[in-house]
Amino acid sequence: MSAKGSDTEELDGEEELVEVLDAASAGEAGMRHIAELTKKEPEGVTSVVPADDGWLVDVELVEDRRIPSSGDMLALYRVEMDMEGTLLSYRRIRRYRRSNADFGEA
C-alpha cells in the first residue's frame, strides 16, 4: 500500500495523475522541507492537520545546542503544503529553551 493516494485532475482535456499525501507522508514532507530550509536537523513532527487544500505540519528542531542539553534552544516551525506536498509557506511559531518547554499544551 502506497503512502500516497491518487487523484486525477483534468488539464486541457487530458487527465493527469496527481499524488495526494496522507497524514504520515505529509509529516515526513514537512520535516524534509524544514531541514532543507534551515539546514538544521528536525527533532520530530509535533502536529499534522489537514487544511482547506493541503496540510499544516508543525516540526520541532534544535536551533542552538548547549551543554548541558537542557539549555538547548528549540523552535517550533509550521509548514503549509498543498495536497501533493509542495511547500506553500513556513514560519517559526515558537522559540524556547528545552528546560522551559510548556508541558501543558494539548
mmCIF file of C-alpha atoms in Angstrom:
data_model
loop_
_atom_site.group_PDB
_atom_site.id
_atom_site.type_symbol
_atom_site.label_atom_id
_atom_site.label_comp_id
_atom_site.label_asym_id
_atom_site.label_seq_id
_atom_site.Cartn_x
_atom_site.Cartn_y
_atom_site.Cartn_z
ATOM 1 C CA MET A 1 0.000 0.000 0.000
ATOM 2 C CA SER A 2 1.387 3.357 -1.034
ATOM 3 C CA ALA A 3 1.824 6.229 1.414
ATOM 4 C CA LYS A 4 0.155 8.440 -1.159
ATOM 5 C CA GLY A 5 -3.255 8.222 -2.745
ATOM 6 C CA SER A 6 -4.070 9.028 -6.349
ATOM 7 C CA ASP A 7 -6.482 11.545 -7.780
ATOM 8 C CA THR A 8 -6.984 12.568 -11.365
ATOM 9 C CA GLU A 9 -7.007 16.164 -12.470
ATOM 10 C CA GLU A 10 -8.232 17.385 -15.842
ATOM 11 C CA LEU A 11 -5.877 19.734 -17.707
ATOM 12 C CA ASP A 12 -6.842 20.934 -21.206
ATOM 13 C CA GLY A 13 -8.892 17.808 -21.929
ATOM 14 C CA GLU A 14 -6.199 15.412 -20.678
ATOM 15 C CA GLU A 15 -6.203 13.645 -17.333
ATOM 16 C CA GLU A 16 -3.117 13.893 -15.156
ATOM 17 C CA LEU A 17 -2.433 11.558 -12.225
ATOM 18 C CA VAL A 18 -1.856 13.609 -9.056
ATOM 19 C CA GLU A 19 -0.278 12.046 -5.972
ATOM 20 C CA VAL A 20 -2.098 13.156 -2.810
ATOM 21 C CA LEU A 21 -0.344 12.845 0.554
ATOM 22 C CA ASP A 22 -1.809 11.094 3.544
ATOM 23 C CA ALA A 23 -1.089 12.432 7.070
ATOM 24 C CA ALA A 24 2.064 10.346 7.651
ATOM 25 C CA SER A 25 3.553 11.344 4.295
ATOM 26 C CA ALA A 26 2.651 14.992 4.921
ATOM 27 C CA GLY A 27 4.566 14.878 8.220
ATOM 28 C CA GLU A 28 7.639 13.407 6.518
ATOM 29 C CA ALA A 29 7.456 16.007 3.750
ATOM 30 C CA GLY A 30 7.155 18.814 6.310
ATOM 31 C CA MET A 31 10.292 17.611 8.117
ATOM 32 C CA ARG A 32 12.208 17.441 4.821
ATOM 33 C CA HIS A 33 11.178 20.991 3.890
ATOM 34 C CA ILE A 34 12.285 22.416 7.279
ATOM 35 C CA ALA A 35 15.592 20.525 7.153
ATOM 36 C CA GLU A 36 16.321 21.894 3.665
ATOM 37 C CA LEU A 37 15.331 25.461 4.544
ATOM 38 C CA THR A 38 17.006 25.783 7.946
ATOM 39 C CA LYS A 39 19.972 23.433 7.394
ATOM 40 C CA LYS A 40 19.210 22.012 10.862
ATOM 41 C CA GLU A 41 18.167 18.506 11.867
ATOM 42 C CA PRO A 42 14.496 18.246 12.903
ATOM 43 C CA GLU A 43 13.720 16.569 16.237
ATOM 44 C CA GLY A 44 10.317 15.425 15.038
ATOM 45 C CA VAL A 45 6.814 16.257 13.914
ATOM 46 C CA THR A 46 4.522 17.520 16.664
ATOM 47 C CA SER A 47 1.344 18.012 14.634
ATOM 48 C CA VAL A 48 -0.182 17.161 11.235
ATOM 49 C CA VAL A 49 -3.509 18.820 10.483
ATOM 50 C CA PRO A 50 -5.496 18.772 7.240
ATOM 51 C CA ALA A 51 -6.110 22.288 5.919
ATOM 52 C CA ASP A 52 -8.549 23.551 3.276
ATOM 53 C CA ASP A 53 -6.459 22.412 0.310
ATOM 54 C CA GLY A 54 -3.449 20.788 1.935
ATOM 55 C CA TRP A 55 -1.661 20.202 5.215
ATOM 56 C CA LEU A 56 -0.316 22.154 8.194
ATOM 57 C CA VAL A 57 2.659 20.404 9.777
ATOM 58 C CA ASP A 58 4.438 21.531 12.954
ATOM 59 C CA VAL A 59 8.081 20.479 13.223
ATOM 60 C CA GLU A 60 10.359 20.892 16.252
ATOM 61 C CA LEU A 61 14.099 21.344 15.826
ATOM 62 C CA VAL A 62 17.159 22.311 17.839
ATOM 63 C CA GLU A 63 18.260 25.801 16.763
ATOM 64 C CA ASP A 64 21.204 26.068 19.155
ATOM 65 C CA ARG A 65 22.835 23.177 21.027
ATOM 66 C CA ARG A 66 24.140 23.889 24.536
ATOM 67 C CA ILE A 67 25.909 21.968 27.273
ATOM 68 C CA PRO A 68 24.070 20.678 29.204
ATOM 69 C CA SER A 69 21.359 19.790 26.695
ATOM 70 C CA SER A 70 18.679 21.262 28.994
ATOM 71 C CA GLY A 71 19.975 24.635 27.748
ATOM 72 C CA ASP A 72 19.332 23.801 24.066
ATOM 73 C CA MET A 73 17.235 26.372 22.206
ATOM 74 C CA LEU A 74 14.357 24.640 20.418
ATOM 75 C CA ALA A 75 11.978 26.052 17.842
ATOM 76 C CA LEU A 76 8.612 25.008 16.509
ATOM 77 C CA TYR A 77 8.039 25.651 12.807
ATOM 78 C CA ARG A 78 4.735 25.467 10.939
ATOM 79 C CA VAL A 79 4.860 24.244 7.342
ATOM 80 C CA GLU A 80 1.946 24.788 4.973
ATOM 81 C CA MET A 81 1.796 22.455 1.970
ATOM 82 C CA ASP A 82 -0.703 21.672 -0.746
ATOM 83 C CA MET A 83 -2.223 18.175 -1.059
ATOM 84 C CA GLU A 84 0.750 16.985 -3.131
ATOM 85 C CA GLY A 85 3.362 18.167 -0.592
ATOM 86 C CA THR A 86 4.512 21.299 -2.395
ATOM 87 C CA LEU A 87 5.727 23.891 0.113
ATOM 88 C CA LEU A 88 3.471 26.960 0.198
ATOM 89 C CA SER A 89 4.860 28.697 3.288
ATOM 90 C CA TYR A 90 6.644 28.164 6.568
ATOM 91 C CA ARG A 91 7.306 30.197 9.686
ATOM 92 C CA ARG A 92 8.736 29.822 13.151
ATOM 93 C CA ILE A 93 5.851 29.993 15.585
ATOM 94 C CA ARG A 94 7.705 29.487 18.844
ATOM 95 C CA ARG A 95 11.259 29.507 20.267
ATOM 96 C CA TYR A 96 12.106 28.236 23.741
ATOM 97 C CA ARG A 97 14.754 26.677 25.949
ATOM 98 C CA ARG A 98 14.409 22.896 26.273
ATOM 99 C CA SER A 99 14.213 23.185 30.066
ATOM 100 C CA ASN A 100 11.337 25.691 29.732
ATOM 101 C CA ALA A 101 9.163 23.629 27.395
ATOM 102 C CA ASP A 102 5.450 24.063 28.037
ATOM 103 C CA PHE A 103 4.121 20.645 29.010
ATOM 104 C CA GLY A 104 0.563 21.917 29.368
ATOM 105 C CA GLU A 105 -0.169 22.092 25.642
ATOM 106 C CA ALA A 106 -2.618 19.613 24.210
#
